[in-house]
XYZ file of N, CA and C in Angstrom:
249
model
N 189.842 -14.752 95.550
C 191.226 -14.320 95.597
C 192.141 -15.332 94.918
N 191.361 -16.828 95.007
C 192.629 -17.754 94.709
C 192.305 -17.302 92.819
N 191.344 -17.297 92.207
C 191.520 -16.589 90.879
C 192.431 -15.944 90.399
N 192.082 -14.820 91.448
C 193.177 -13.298 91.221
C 194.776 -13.790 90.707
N 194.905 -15.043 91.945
C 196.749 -15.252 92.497
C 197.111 -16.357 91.087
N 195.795 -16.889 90.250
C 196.370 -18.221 89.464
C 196.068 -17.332 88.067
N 195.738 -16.181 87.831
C 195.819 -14.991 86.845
C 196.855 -14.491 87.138
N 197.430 -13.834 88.276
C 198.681 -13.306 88.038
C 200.106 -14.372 87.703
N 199.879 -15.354 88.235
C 200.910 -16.574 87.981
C 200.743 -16.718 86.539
N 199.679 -16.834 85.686
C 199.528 -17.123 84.419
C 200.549 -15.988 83.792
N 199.796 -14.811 84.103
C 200.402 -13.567 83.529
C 201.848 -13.760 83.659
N 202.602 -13.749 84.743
C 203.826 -13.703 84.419
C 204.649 -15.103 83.343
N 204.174 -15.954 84.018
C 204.781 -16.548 82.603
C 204.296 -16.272 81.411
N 203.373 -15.946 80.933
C 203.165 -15.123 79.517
C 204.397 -14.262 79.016
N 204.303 -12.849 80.695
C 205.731 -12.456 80.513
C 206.904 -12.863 80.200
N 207.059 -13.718 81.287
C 208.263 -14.651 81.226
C 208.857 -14.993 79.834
N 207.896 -15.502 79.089
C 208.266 -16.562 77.576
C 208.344 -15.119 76.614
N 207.648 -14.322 76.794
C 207.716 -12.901 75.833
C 208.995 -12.485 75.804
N 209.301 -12.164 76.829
C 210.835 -11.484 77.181
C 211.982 -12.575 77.372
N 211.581 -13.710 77.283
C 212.629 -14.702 77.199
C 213.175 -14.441 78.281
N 213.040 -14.492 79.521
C 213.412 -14.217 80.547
C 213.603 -15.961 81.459
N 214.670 -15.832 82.033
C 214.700 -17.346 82.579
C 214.447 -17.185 83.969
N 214.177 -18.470 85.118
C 213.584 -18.110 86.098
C 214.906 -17.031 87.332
N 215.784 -17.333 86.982
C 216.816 -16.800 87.356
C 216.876 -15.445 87.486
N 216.794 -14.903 85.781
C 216.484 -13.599 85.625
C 215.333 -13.001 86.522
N 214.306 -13.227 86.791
C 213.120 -12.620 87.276
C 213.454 -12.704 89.016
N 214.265 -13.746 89.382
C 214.367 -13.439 90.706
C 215.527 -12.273 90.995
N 216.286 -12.255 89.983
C 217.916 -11.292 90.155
C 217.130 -9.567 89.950
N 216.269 -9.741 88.706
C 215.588 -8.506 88.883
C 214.557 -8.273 89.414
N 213.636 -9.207 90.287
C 212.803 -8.619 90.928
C 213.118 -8.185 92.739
N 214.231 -9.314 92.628
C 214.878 -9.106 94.161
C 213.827 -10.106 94.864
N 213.055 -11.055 94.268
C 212.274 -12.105 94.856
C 213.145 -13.771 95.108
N 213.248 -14.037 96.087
C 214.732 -15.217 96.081
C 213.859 -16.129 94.874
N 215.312 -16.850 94.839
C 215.105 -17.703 93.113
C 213.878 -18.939 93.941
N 213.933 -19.554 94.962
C 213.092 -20.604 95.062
C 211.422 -20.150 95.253
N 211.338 -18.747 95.941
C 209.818 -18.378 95.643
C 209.583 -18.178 93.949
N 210.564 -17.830 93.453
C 209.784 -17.278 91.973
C 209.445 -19.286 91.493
N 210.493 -19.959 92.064
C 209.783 -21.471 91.399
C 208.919 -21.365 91.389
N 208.464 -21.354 92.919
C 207.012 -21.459 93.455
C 206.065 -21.158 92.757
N 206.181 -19.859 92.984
C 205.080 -19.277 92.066
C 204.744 -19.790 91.059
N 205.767 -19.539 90.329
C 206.030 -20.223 88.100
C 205.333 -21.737 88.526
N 205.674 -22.254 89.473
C 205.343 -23.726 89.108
C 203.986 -24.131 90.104
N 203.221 -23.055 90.456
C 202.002 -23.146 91.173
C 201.859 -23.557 92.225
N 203.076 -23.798 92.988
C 202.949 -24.519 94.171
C 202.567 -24.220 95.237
N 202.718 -22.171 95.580
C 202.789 -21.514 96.236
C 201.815 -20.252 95.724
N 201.281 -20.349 94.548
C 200.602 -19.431 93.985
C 199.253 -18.603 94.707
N 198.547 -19.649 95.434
C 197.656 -19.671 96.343
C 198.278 -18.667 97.480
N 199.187 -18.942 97.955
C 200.029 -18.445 98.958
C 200.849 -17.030 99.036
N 201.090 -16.983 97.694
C 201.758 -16.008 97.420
C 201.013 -14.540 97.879
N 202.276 -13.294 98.356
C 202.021 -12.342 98.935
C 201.668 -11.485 97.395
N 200.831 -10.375 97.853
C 201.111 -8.907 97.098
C 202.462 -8.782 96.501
N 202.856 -8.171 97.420
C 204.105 -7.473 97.193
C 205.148 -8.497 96.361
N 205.049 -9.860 96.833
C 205.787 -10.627 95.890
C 205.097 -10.616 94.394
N 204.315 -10.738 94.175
C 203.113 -10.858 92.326
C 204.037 -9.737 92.023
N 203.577 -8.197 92.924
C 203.818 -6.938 92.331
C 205.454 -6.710 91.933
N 206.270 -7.159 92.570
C 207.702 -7.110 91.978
C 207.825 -7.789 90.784
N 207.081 -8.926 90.904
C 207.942 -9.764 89.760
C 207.161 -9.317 88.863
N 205.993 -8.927 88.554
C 205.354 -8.345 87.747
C 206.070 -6.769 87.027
N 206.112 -6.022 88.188
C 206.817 -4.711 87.529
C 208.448 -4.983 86.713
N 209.207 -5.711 87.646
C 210.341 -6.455 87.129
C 210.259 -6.697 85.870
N 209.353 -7.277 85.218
C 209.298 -7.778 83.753
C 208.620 -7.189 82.828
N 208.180 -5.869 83.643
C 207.778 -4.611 82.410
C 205.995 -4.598 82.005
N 205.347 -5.504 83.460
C 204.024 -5.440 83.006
C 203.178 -4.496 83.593
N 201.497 -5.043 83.531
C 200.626 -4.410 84.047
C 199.973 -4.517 85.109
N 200.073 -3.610 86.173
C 199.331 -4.944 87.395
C 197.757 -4.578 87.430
N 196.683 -4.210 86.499
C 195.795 -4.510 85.992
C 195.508 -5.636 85.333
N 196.240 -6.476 84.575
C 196.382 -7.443 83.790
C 196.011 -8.617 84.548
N 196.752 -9.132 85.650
C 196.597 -10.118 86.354
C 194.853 -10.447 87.140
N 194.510 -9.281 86.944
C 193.334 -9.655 87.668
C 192.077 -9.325 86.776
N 192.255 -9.715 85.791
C 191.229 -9.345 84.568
C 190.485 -8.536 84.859
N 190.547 -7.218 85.456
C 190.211 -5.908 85.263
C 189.860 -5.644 83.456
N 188.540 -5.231 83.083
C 187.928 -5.061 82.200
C 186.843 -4.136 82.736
N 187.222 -2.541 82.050
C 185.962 -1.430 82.151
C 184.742 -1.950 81.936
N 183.331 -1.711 83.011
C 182.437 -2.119 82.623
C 181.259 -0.838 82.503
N 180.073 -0.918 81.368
C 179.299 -0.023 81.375
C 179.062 0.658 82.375
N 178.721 0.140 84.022
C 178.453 1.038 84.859
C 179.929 1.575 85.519
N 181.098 0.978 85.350
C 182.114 1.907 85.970
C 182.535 2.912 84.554
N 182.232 2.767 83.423
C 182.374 4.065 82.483
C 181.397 5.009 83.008
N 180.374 4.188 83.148
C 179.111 5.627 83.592
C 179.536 6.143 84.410
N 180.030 5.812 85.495
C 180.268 6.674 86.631
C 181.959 7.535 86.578
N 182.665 7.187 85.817
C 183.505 7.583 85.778
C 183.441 8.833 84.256
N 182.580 8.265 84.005
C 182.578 9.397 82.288
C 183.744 9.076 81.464
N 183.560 7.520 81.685
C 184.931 7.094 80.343
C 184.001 6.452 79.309
């Protein structure tokens, strides 16, 4: 899980610098207070961090919440799915 939480922290600052978004911005539009989004951005809390907090600030900035957790189709979930 701690993977999952230091992939989605990556991901958003990827976001972050794409959209030129400052840390300010991401807390005003995700509705996440400005000192957790530090947290997060600056790993302190990343470990810690909830769902629902990743998933705002993530949708907030226009991403994927597949992305964060390196979700990659694999031969046996195409097989079974017929993709």
């Amino acid at each position: 899980m701690e993977k999952v939480l230091e992939n989605a922290r990556q991901y958003i600052l990827g976001l972050k610098e794409a959209g030129k978004f400052s840390t300010k911005d991401i807390a005003n539009i995700s509705g996440v207070p400005l000192e957790t989004v530090r947290n997060i951005l600056s790993g302190k809390t990343a470990k810690n961090a909830g769902y629902e907090t990743i998933t705002k600030m993530i949708l907030a900035l226009g991403g994927d919440l597949n992305q964060p957790v390196g979700f990659e189709k694999t031969k046996e979930i195409e097989a079974c799915h017929g993709v």
